[in-house]
XYZ file of N, CA and C in Angstrom:
684
model
N 0.801 -1.207 0.000
C 0.000 0.000 0.000
C 0.836 1.261 0.000
N 2.003 1.271 0.632
C 2.808 2.486 0.652
C 3.326 2.827 -0.738
N 3.584 1.816 -1.572
C 4.095 2.057 -2.908
C 3.020 2.653 -3.804
N 1.751 2.544 -3.422
C 0.671 3.045 -4.267
C 0.234 4.441 -3.876
N 0.782 4.977 -2.782
C 0.442 6.337 -2.373
C -0.858 6.446 -1.606
N -1.449 5.337 -1.187
C -2.751 5.389 -0.540
C -2.695 5.974 0.863
N -1.492 6.147 1.393
C -1.385 6.682 2.739
C -1.276 8.198 2.752
N -1.497 8.815 1.609
C -1.406 10.268 1.530
C -2.745 10.935 1.794
N -3.800 10.175 2.119
C -5.078 10.758 2.455
C -5.821 11.311 1.275
N -5.741 10.680 0.113
C -6.341 11.229 -1.096
C -7.652 10.560 -1.468
N -8.068 9.522 -0.742
C -9.297 8.839 -1.089
C -10.498 9.716 -0.762
N -11.402 9.812 -1.706
C -12.564 10.659 -1.540
C -13.573 10.009 -0.605
N -14.264 10.823 0.174
C -15.303 10.355 1.079
C -16.645 10.880 0.582
N -17.661 10.092 0.773
C -18.990 10.516 0.344
C -19.497 11.630 1.235
N -20.492 12.370 0.735
C -21.058 13.480 1.498
C -21.675 12.984 2.797
N -22.316 11.813 2.737
C -22.933 11.242 3.933
C -21.890 10.930 4.992
N -20.767 10.343 4.564
C -19.704 10.016 5.516
C -19.158 11.272 6.169
N -18.988 12.341 5.392
C -18.473 13.586 5.949
C -19.434 14.156 6.988
N -20.732 14.043 6.718
C -21.716 14.554 7.662
C -21.670 13.773 8.968
N -21.367 12.501 8.864
C -21.300 11.653 10.055
C -19.955 11.744 10.764
N -19.034 12.469 10.145
C -17.721 12.614 10.748
C -16.740 11.535 10.359
N -17.175 10.575 9.529
C -16.286 9.485 9.144
C -15.194 9.959 8.202
N -15.520 10.950 7.399
C -14.520 11.466 6.472
C -13.325 12.035 7.205
N -13.589 12.847 8.227
C -12.510 13.435 9.010
C -11.724 12.365 9.753
N -12.479 11.367 10.256
C -11.801 10.281 10.981
C -10.866 9.508 10.072
N -11.326 9.213 8.865
C -10.483 8.484 7.919
C -9.284 9.310 7.491
N -9.507 10.616 7.276
C -8.386 11.486 6.894
C -7.368 11.576 8.023
N -7.870 11.616 9.275
C -6.958 11.681 10.414
C -6.144 10.392 10.521
N -6.819 9.241 10.295
C -6.111 7.953 10.332
C -5.073 7.880 9.235
N -5.434 8.398 8.047
C -4.489 8.395 6.934
C -3.286 9.267 7.247
N -3.558 10.415 7.895
C -2.467 11.310 8.259
C -1.533 10.686 9.266
N -2.097 9.914 10.205
C -1.279 9.235 11.211
C -0.386 8.201 10.543
N -0.966 7.448 9.614
C -0.182 6.436 8.924
C 0.945 7.060 8.121
N 0.630 8.193 7.502
C 1.659 8.871 6.720
C 2.776 9.367 7.634
N 2.421 9.910 8.796
C 3.443 10.406 9.719
C 4.285 9.256 10.255
N 3.670 8.089 10.457
C 4.424 6.922 10.899
C 5.393 6.466 9.821
N 4.927 6.502 8.584
C 5.765 6.095 7.457
C 6.989 6.997 7.327
N 6.800 8.297 7.551
C 7.873 9.277 7.367
C 8.590 9.639 8.663
N 8.225 8.995 9.775
C 8.777 9.353 11.067
C 10.307 9.247 11.066
N 10.978 10.372 11.309
C 12.452 10.339 11.274
C 13.050 9.964 12.627
N 14.240 9.440 12.561
C 15.053 9.207 13.752
C 16.490 9.274 13.283
N 17.404 9.400 14.219
C 18.810 9.478 13.840
C 19.233 8.234 13.074
N 18.824 7.063 13.552
C 19.190 5.818 12.881
C 18.566 5.732 11.495
N 17.299 6.132 11.391
C 16.602 6.061 10.101
C 17.260 6.971 9.068
N 17.622 8.169 9.478
C 18.238 9.114 8.543
C 19.634 8.658 8.127
N 20.365 8.066 9.063
C 21.689 7.547 8.730
C 21.595 6.376 7.752
N 20.618 5.503 7.985
C 20.416 4.378 7.072
C 20.027 4.866 5.684
N 19.176 5.871 5.646
C 18.756 6.414 4.354
C 19.964 6.925 3.563
N 20.876 7.617 4.232
C 22.081 8.110 3.562
C 22.924 6.952 3.027
N 23.073 5.926 3.837
C 23.855 4.762 3.401
C 23.194 4.061 2.219
N 21.862 3.970 2.246
C 21.149 3.312 1.159
C 21.237 4.115 -0.133
N 21.239 5.441 -0.011
C 21.397 6.279 -1.206
C 22.743 6.001 -1.872
N 23.796 5.909 -1.071
C 25.119 5.593 -1.613
C 25.132 4.182 -2.202
N 24.487 3.245 -1.500
C 24.418 1.879 -2.001
C 23.766 1.827 -3.376
N 22.718 2.628 -3.573
C 22.056 2.682 -4.875
C 23.004 3.112 -5.970
N 23.868 4.086 -5.665
C 24.874 4.525 -6.640
C 25.872 3.407 -6.931
N 26.267 2.676 -5.885
C 27.222 1.576 -6.082
C 26.632 0.503 -6.996
N 25.389 0.118 -6.732
C 24.737 -0.917 -7.535
C 24.551 -0.456 -8.968
N 24.155 0.788 -9.141
C 23.948 1.326 -10.487
C 25.250 1.324 -11.281
N 26.345 1.723 -10.627
C 27.632 1.726 -11.305
C 28.044 0.315 -11.709
N 27.830 -0.643 -10.799
C 28.198 -2.032 -11.085
C 27.400 -2.579 -12.272
N 26.101 -2.347 -12.277
C 25.257 -2.889 -13.338
C 25.500 -2.191 -14.678
N 25.654 -0.876 -14.644
C 25.974 -0.151 -15.876
C 27.268 -0.682 -16.484
N 28.271 -0.859 -15.635
C 29.563 -1.351 -16.126
C 29.428 -2.744 -16.707
N 28.688 -3.589 -16.002
C 28.538 -4.965 -16.463
C 27.833 -5.024 -17.816
N 26.749 -4.274 -17.951
C 25.941 -4.341 -19.172
C 26.546 -3.545 -20.321
N 27.067 -2.371 -20.022
C 27.540 -1.475 -21.082
C 28.999 -1.680 -21.454
N 29.800 -2.249 -20.548
C 31.244 -2.345 -20.795
C 31.728 -3.795 -20.838
N 31.385 -4.571 -19.824
C 31.961 -5.907 -19.678
C 31.322 -6.926 -20.614
N 30.010 -6.914 -20.697
C 29.298 -7.940 -21.466
C 29.430 -7.687 -22.973
N 30.191 -8.525 -23.631
C 30.421 -8.383 -25.078
C 29.766 -9.507 -25.877
N 28.929 -10.298 -25.218
C 28.413 -11.506 -25.866
C 26.987 -11.357 -26.399
N 26.320 -10.242 -26.116
C 24.930 -10.100 -26.556
C 24.848 -9.919 -28.062
N 23.761 -10.422 -28.646
C 23.597 -10.371 -30.097
C 23.304 -8.953 -30.591
N 22.517 -8.219 -29.843
C 22.125 -6.875 -30.278
C 22.230 -5.906 -29.111
N 23.453 -5.561 -28.703
C 23.626 -4.711 -27.515
C 23.008 -3.327 -27.663
N 23.002 -2.778 -28.871
C 22.458 -1.436 -29.051
C 20.985 -1.380 -28.651
N 20.233 -2.440 -28.940
C 18.828 -2.468 -28.547
C 18.697 -2.468 -27.025
N 19.617 -3.149 -26.347
C 19.598 -3.132 -24.885
C 19.885 -1.738 -24.365
N 20.865 -1.075 -24.974
C 21.206 0.267 -24.534
C 20.018 1.210 -24.713
N 19.362 1.121 -25.852
C 18.217 1.989 -26.125
C 17.090 1.755 -25.120
N 16.933 0.514 -24.711
C 15.838 0.196 -23.793
C 16.004 0.904 -22.455
N 17.255 1.117 -22.012
C 17.496 1.764 -20.727
C 16.993 3.197 -20.694
N 16.955 3.843 -21.838
C 16.595 5.258 -21.887
C 15.205 5.497 -22.487
N 14.335 4.495 -22.381
C 12.939 4.698 -22.723
C 12.586 4.644 -24.187
N 13.435 4.047 -25.009
C 13.158 3.995 -26.444
C 11.843 3.266 -26.736
N 11.466 2.331 -25.883
C 10.265 1.546 -26.127
C 9.034 2.073 -25.385
N 9.191 3.198 -24.711
C 8.064 3.756 -23.982
C 7.174 4.579 -24.920
N 5.872 4.263 -24.985
C 4.981 4.989 -25.893
C 4.802 6.454 -25.533
N 5.116 6.809 -24.286
C 4.966 8.211 -23.880
C 6.081 9.097 -24.429
N 7.154 8.487 -24.918
C 8.271 9.264 -25.480
C 7.960 9.578 -26.946
N 7.982 10.860 -27.313
C 7.684 11.234 -28.707
C 8.610 10.523 -29.697
N 8.075 10.260 -30.853
C 8.819 9.520 -31.876
C 10.126 10.213 -32.234
N 10.112 11.540 -32.364
C 11.322 12.257 -32.772
C 12.418 12.146 -31.707
N 12.014 12.056 -30.427
C 13.003 11.897 -29.362
C 13.620 10.504 -29.391
N 12.839 9.502 -29.750
C 13.382 8.145 -29.855
C 14.402 8.066 -30.994
N 14.092 8.750 -32.094
C 15.032 8.767 -33.217
C 16.319 9.482 -32.816
N 16.182 10.609 -32.114
C 17.354 11.359 -31.660
C 18.196 10.518 -30.711
N 17.528 9.774 -29.833
C 18.244 8.906 -28.903
C 19.036 7.851 -29.652
N 18.426 7.261 -30.652
C 19.082 6.205 -31.416
C 20.314 6.726 -32.138
N 20.212 7.933 -32.687
C 21.325 8.523 -33.427
C 22.473 8.914 -32.486
N 22.115 9.423 -31.306
C 23.136 9.942 -30.383
C 23.671 8.890 -29.411
N 23.138 7.678 -29.446
C 23.529 6.653 -28.480
C 25.036 6.379 -28.438
N 25.740 6.260 -29.552
C 27.193 6.013 -29.480
C 27.937 7.092 -28.698
N 27.551 8.341 -28.903
C 28.191 9.451 -28.186
C 27.816 9.396 -26.705
N 26.560 9.100 -26.431
C 26.096 9.013 -25.051
C 26.842 7.933 -24.284
N 27.107 6.816 -24.927
C 27.822 5.721 -24.270
C 29.241 6.133 -23.900
N 29.913 6.820 -24.808
C 31.274 7.295 -24.525
C 31.262 8.256 -23.346
N 30.300 9.168 -23.341
C 30.191 10.135 -22.244
C 29.952 9.427 -20.913
N 29.024 8.464 -20.906
C 28.701 7.760 -19.666
C 29.896 6.996 -19.120
N 30.622 6.324 -19.994
C 31.765 5.529 -19.543
C 32.809 6.394 -18.859
N 32.986 7.618 -19.348
C 33.978 8.510 -18.748
C 33.425 9.209 -17.513
N 32.215 9.750 -17.622
C 31.643 10.536 -16.532
C 31.333 9.682 -15.307
N 30.874 8.450 -15.518
C 30.489 7.582 -14.415
C 31.581 6.584 -14.031
N 32.733 6.693 -14.687
C 33.867 5.797 -14.411
C 33.446 4.331 -14.546
N 32.908 4.027 -15.705
C 32.434 2.659 -15.935
C 33.592 1.798 -16.403
N 34.279 1.208 -15.446
C 35.345 0.260 -15.762
C 35.302 -0.862 -14.727
N 35.757 -2.046 -15.084
C 35.623 -3.218 -14.202
C 36.215 -3.037 -12.806
N 37.385 -2.416 -12.707
C 38.029 -2.241 -11.400
C 37.172 -1.361 -10.483
N 36.715 -0.249 -11.021
C 35.888 0.676 -10.240
C 34.573 0.007 -9.846
N 33.981 -0.754 -10.772
C 32.710 -1.427 -10.493
C 32.862 -2.478 -9.401
N 33.977 -3.215 -9.417
C 34.216 -4.230 -8.391
C 34.343 -3.587 -7.011
N 35.012 -2.444 -6.958
C 35.144 -1.726 -5.691
C 33.782 -1.254 -5.190
N 32.950 -0.797 -6.102
C 31.617 -0.324 -5.715
C 30.738 -1.484 -5.238
N 30.893 -2.631 -5.835
C 30.119 -3.788 -5.412
C 30.500 -4.194 -3.986
N 31.783 -4.118 -3.673
C 32.244 -4.438 -2.321
C 31.597 -3.487 -1.306
N 31.526 -2.205 -1.662
C 30.904 -1.223 -0.776
C 29.416 -1.505 -0.609
N 28.760 -1.914 -1.685
C 27.338 -2.253 -1.604
C 27.135 -3.450 -0.682
N 28.036 -4.417 -0.771
C 27.919 -5.613 0.072
C 28.116 -5.282 1.550
N 28.879 -4.254 1.839
C 29.030 -3.833 3.234
C 27.697 -3.351 3.792
N 26.918 -2.684 2.951
C 25.579 -2.247 3.361
C 24.666 -3.463 3.507
N 24.786 -4.414 2.596
C 23.992 -5.642 2.695
C 24.238 -6.322 4.045
N 25.504 -6.376 4.447
C 25.858 -7.022 5.710
C 25.208 -6.305 6.893
N 25.174 -4.984 6.830
C 24.544 -4.213 7.905
C 23.046 -4.495 7.964
N 22.407 -4.591 6.822
C 20.962 -4.876 6.794
C 20.697 -6.305 7.249
N 21.557 -7.241 6.849
C 21.428 -8.625 7.326
C 21.450 -8.663 8.856
N 22.328 -7.859 9.456
C 22.453 -7.828 10.910
C 21.174 -7.289 11.557
N 20.563 -6.300 10.926
C 19.314 -5.745 11.456
C 18.199 -6.791 11.426
N 18.177 -7.583 10.378
C 17.106 -8.575 10.197
C 17.337 -9.848 11.000
N 18.502 -9.972 11.598
C 18.882 -11.207 12.291
C 17.948 -11.545 13.451
N 17.361 -10.513 14.076
C 16.503 -10.764 15.242
C 15.074 -11.137 14.852
N 14.814 -11.270 13.538
C 13.498 -11.710 13.091
C 12.522 -10.603 12.779
N 12.948 -9.361 12.897
C 12.049 -8.249 12.598
C 11.583 -8.311 11.152
N 10.373 -7.836 10.899
C 9.849 -7.834 9.532
C 10.303 -6.604 8.772
N 10.413 -5.470 9.483
C 10.827 -4.213 8.851
C 12.064 -3.666 9.549
N 12.834 -2.882 8.842
C 14.179 -2.509 9.296
C 14.191 -1.690 10.587
N 13.170 -0.867 10.803
C 13.129 -0.046 12.007
C 12.382 -0.745 13.145
N 12.147 -2.040 12.972
C 11.465 -2.867 13.974
C 10.050 -2.365 14.242
N 9.386 -1.904 13.195
C 8.006 -1.454 13.278
C 7.083 -2.562 12.788
N 5.781 -2.321 12.956
C 4.785 -3.268 12.458
C 4.329 -2.912 11.046
N 4.936 -1.916 10.468
C 4.553 -1.404 9.157
C 5.820 -0.906 8.465
N 5.840 -0.869 7.143
C 7.026 -0.359 6.445
C 7.155 1.148 6.596
N 8.373 1.623 6.638
C 8.646 3.060 6.687
C 9.466 3.444 5.459
N 9.794 4.729 5.378
C 10.577 5.206 4.238
C 11.936 4.517 4.162
N 12.435 4.017 5.286
C 13.719 3.315 5.299
C 13.606 2.009 4.518
N 12.530 1.274 4.762
C 12.310 0.008 4.062
C 12.138 0.227 2.560
N 11.343 1.235 2.218
C 11.080 1.525 0.810
C 12.354 1.967 0.095
N 13.157 2.786 0.770
C 14.404 3.257 0.166
C 15.336 2.092 -0.139
N 15.525 1.210 0.827
C 16.419 0.072 0.594
C 15.881 -0.820 -0.517
N 14.593 -1.144 -0.457
C 14.012 -2.049 -1.447
C 14.114 -1.472 -2.854
N 13.810 -0.190 -2.994
C 13.821 0.435 -4.321
C 15.229 0.516 -4.906
N 16.218 0.825 -4.075
C 17.578 1.017 -4.583
C 18.349 -0.282 -4.739
N 17.955 -1.310 -4.013
C 18.634 -2.610 -4.135
C 17.999 -3.491 -5.203
N 16.757 -3.234 -5.542
C 16.002 -4.097 -6.450
C 16.627 -4.297 -7.838
N 17.287 -3.292 -8.429
C 17.867 -3.522 -9.762
C 18.799 -4.721 -9.828
N 19.477 -5.020 -8.730
C 20.388 -6.168 -8.733
C 19.624 -7.487 -8.829
N 18.332 -7.460 -8.527
C 17.517 -8.674 -8.577
C 16.743 -8.803 -9.889
N 16.781 -7.760 -10.725
C 16.041 -7.732 -12.001
C 14.603 -8.211 -11.809
N 13.890 -7.544 -10.918
C 12.516 -7.917 -10.597
C 11.547 -7.433 -11.665
N 10.582 -8.267 -11.996
C 9.555 -7.865 -12.944
C 8.677 -6.759 -12.370
N 8.514 -6.756 -11.051
C 7.663 -5.761 -10.405
C 8.379 -4.433 -10.159
N 9.624 -4.334 -10.593
C 10.434 -3.161 -10.223
C 9.763 -1.845 -10.595
N 9.225 -1.735 -11.807
C 8.608 -0.478 -12.239
C 7.122 -0.422 -11.944
N 6.557 -1.468 -11.367
C 5.141 -1.466 -11.040
C 4.237 -1.370 -12.256
N 4.734 -1.830 -13.398
C 3.928 -1.771 -14.606
C 3.999 -0.449 -15.342
N 4.778 0.490 -14.815
C 4.869 1.803 -15.453
C 5.745 1.780 -16.705
N 6.621 0.813 -16.786
C 7.488 0.689 -17.958
C 7.209 -0.635 -18.648
N 7.350 -0.648 -19.949
C 7.193 -1.881 -20.697
C 8.364 -2.817 -20.400
N 8.160 -4.108 -20.632
C 9.214 -5.082 -20.367
C 10.467 -4.771 -21.169
N 10.285 -4.210 -22.357
C 11.437 -3.878 -23.201
C 12.309 -2.798 -22.583
N 11.748 -2.042 -21.631
C 12.487 -0.933 -21.014
C 13.135 -1.318 -19.695
N 13.048 -2.573 -19.330
C 13.588 -3.017 -18.046
C 14.875 -3.819 -18.230
N 15.731 -3.750 -17.210
C 16.938 -4.570 -17.202
C 16.542 -6.030 -17.073
N 17.065 -6.856 -17.953
C 16.748 -8.279 -17.933
C 17.980 -9.078 -17.525
N 17.739 -10.202 -16.906
C 18.822 -11.035 -16.407
C 19.783 -11.438 -17.522
N 19.252 -11.736 -18.700
C 20.101 -12.183 -19.807
C 21.021 -11.087 -20.335
N 20.772 -9.834 -19.946
C 21.676 -8.755 -20.347
C 22.958 -8.759 -19.525
N 22.941 -9.450 -18.399
C 24.059 -9.444 -17.470
C 25.040 -10.573 -17.772
N 26.289 -10.380 -17.393
C 27.291 -11.428 -17.542
C 27.009 -12.551 -16.544
N 27.555 -13.740 -16.759
C 27.373 -14.838 -15.794
C 27.811 -14.451 -14.383
N 28.877 -13.665 -14.276
C 29.346 -13.255 -12.949
C 28.329 -12.350 -12.266
N 27.767 -11.415 -13.009
C 26.755 -10.527 -12.436
C 25.493 -11.302 -12.068
N 25.132 -12.283 -12.869
C 23.990 -13.127 -12.542
C 24.250 -13.896 -11.243
N 25.494 -14.326 -11.065
C 25.870 -15.021 -9.831
C 25.735 -14.086 -8.627
N 26.194 -12.838 -8.800
C 26.060 -11.850 -7.726
C 24.583 -11.609 -7.403
N 23.758 -11.567 -8.424
C 22.320 -11.382 -8.233
C 21.726 -12.536 -7.434
N 22.129 -13.751 -7.774
C 21.614 -14.929 -7.072
C 22.061 -14.939 -5.613
N 23.307 -14.565 -5.360
C 23.808 -14.545 -3.984
C 23.076 -13.497 -3.161
N 22.783 -12.363 -3.771
C 22.034 -11.319 -3.070
C 20.610 -11.800 -2.775
N 20.015 -12.490 -3.733
C 18.656 -13.004 -3.572
C 18.570 -13.978 -2.387
N 19.653 -14.704 -2.113
C 19.661 -15.699 -1.040
C 19.982 -15.105 0.331
N 20.442 -13.857 0.364
C 20.760 -13.225 1.637
C 19.478 -12.752 2.316
N 19.495 -12.590 3.636
C 18.319 -12.050 4.330
C 17.863 -10.711 3.757
N 18.806 -9.843 3.433
C 18.426 -8.537 2.893
C 17.813 -8.658 1.495
N 18.286 -9.625 0.710
C 17.700 -9.852 -0.600
C 16.286 -10.387 -0.489
N 16.079 -11.306 0.447
C 14.741 -11.854 0.682
C 13.807 -10.757 1.200
N 14.368 -9.821 1.953
C 13.578 -8.691 2.440
C 13.070 -7.847 1.271
N 13.936 -7.602 0.295
C 13.523 -6.838 -0.878
C 12.405 -7.569 -1.625
N 12.566 -8.862 -1.801
C 11.535 -9.656 -2.465
C 10.212 -9.571 -1.707
N 10.292 -9.621 -0.391
C 9.094 -9.523 0.446
C 8.422 -8.165 0.274
N 9.212 -7.110 0.248
C 8.654 -5.767 0.100
C 7.913 -5.626 -1.225
N 8.490 -6.135 -2.287
C 7.844 -6.015 -3.594
C 6.617 -6.919 -3.694
N 6.668 -8.062 -3.048
C 5.541 -8.984 -3.103
C 4.349 -8.438 -2.320
N 4.604 -7.820 -1.179
C 3.527 -7.410 -0.295
C 3.076 -5.969 -0.497
N 3.951 -5.122 -1.057
C 3.624 -3.699 -1.080
C 3.715 -3.025 -2.448
N 4.166 -3.746 -3.447
C 4.304 -3.130 -4.776
C 3.107 -3.500 -5.636
N 2.248 -2.545 -5.902
C 1.088 -2.793 -6.745
C 1.477 -2.649 -8.209
N 0.856 -3.445 -9.060
C 1.183 -3.469 -10.475
C 0.083 -2.810 -11.302
N 0.473 -1.898 -12.155
C -0.450 -1.292 -13.092
C -0.376 -2.027 -14.426
N -1.395 -1.815 -15.242
C -1.352 -2.379 -16.582
C -0.227 -1.704 -17.354
N 0.624 -2.481 -18.055
C 1.710 -1.864 -18.820
C 1.163 -1.018 -19.948
N 1.857 0.051 -20.318
C 1.405 0.894 -21.421
C 1.418 0.120 -22.728
N 0.569 0.480 -23.668
C 0.517 -0.222 -24.952
C 1.791 -0.015 -25.752
N 2.031 -0.913 -26.683
C 3.218 -0.795 -27.550
C 3.064 0.415 -28.462
N 4.125 1.176 -28.639
C 4.062 2.290 -29.578
C 3.808 1.798 -30.983
N 3.132 2.591 -31.768
C 2.758 2.176 -33.106
C 3.954 2.001 -34.014
N 4.976 2.815 -33.808
C 6.136 2.706 -34.673
C 7.385 3.159 -33.940
N 8.519 2.707 -34.432
C 9.814 3.114 -33.877
C 10.655 3.701 -34.996
């Protein structure tokens, strides 16, 4: 439910309910839930900062693996285009054409600007695993959510959202992106797939799977664009 925004108090109440006071009661309950979800603490804010960095580490590792290391794919350019929304019907046709033409230049820029090289990516993966170890330790006592609450908070959502790319989850975009626009397991090298499997087997990886299974609602995927 938190991934769908239902805790923001936006559900409409009927006129009868408002007259009976139920509308205000429901809005107050929604506000309480929202405040619980966003409730800050020193530990929560510190974890959020660490998870933000972890997201950068994972992104660097996956970009390097797919864009630099993996040389075995049959049509890598199509994979590259998919990352930047080439298959999304909401992107105007002329922008998709521009993306396709400029992709070689964009790849060169990304490799330099983001330091996409195997050595740097391996170092970033090690740093990400240090965060995984910390989350594993938090979950060791059997808690369902990271802050030991009975409900997910922004800390849980932050970790799940930023760690999920390593698991190549189908639910990652919640149906907002077409399958062609998502990172697929077959785009990754065997070593990266192994790293994905090891993460999936860790307590923190299982936590991410649990978060997406229980709290990530799926929308109908957008229709295929008429032409490319």
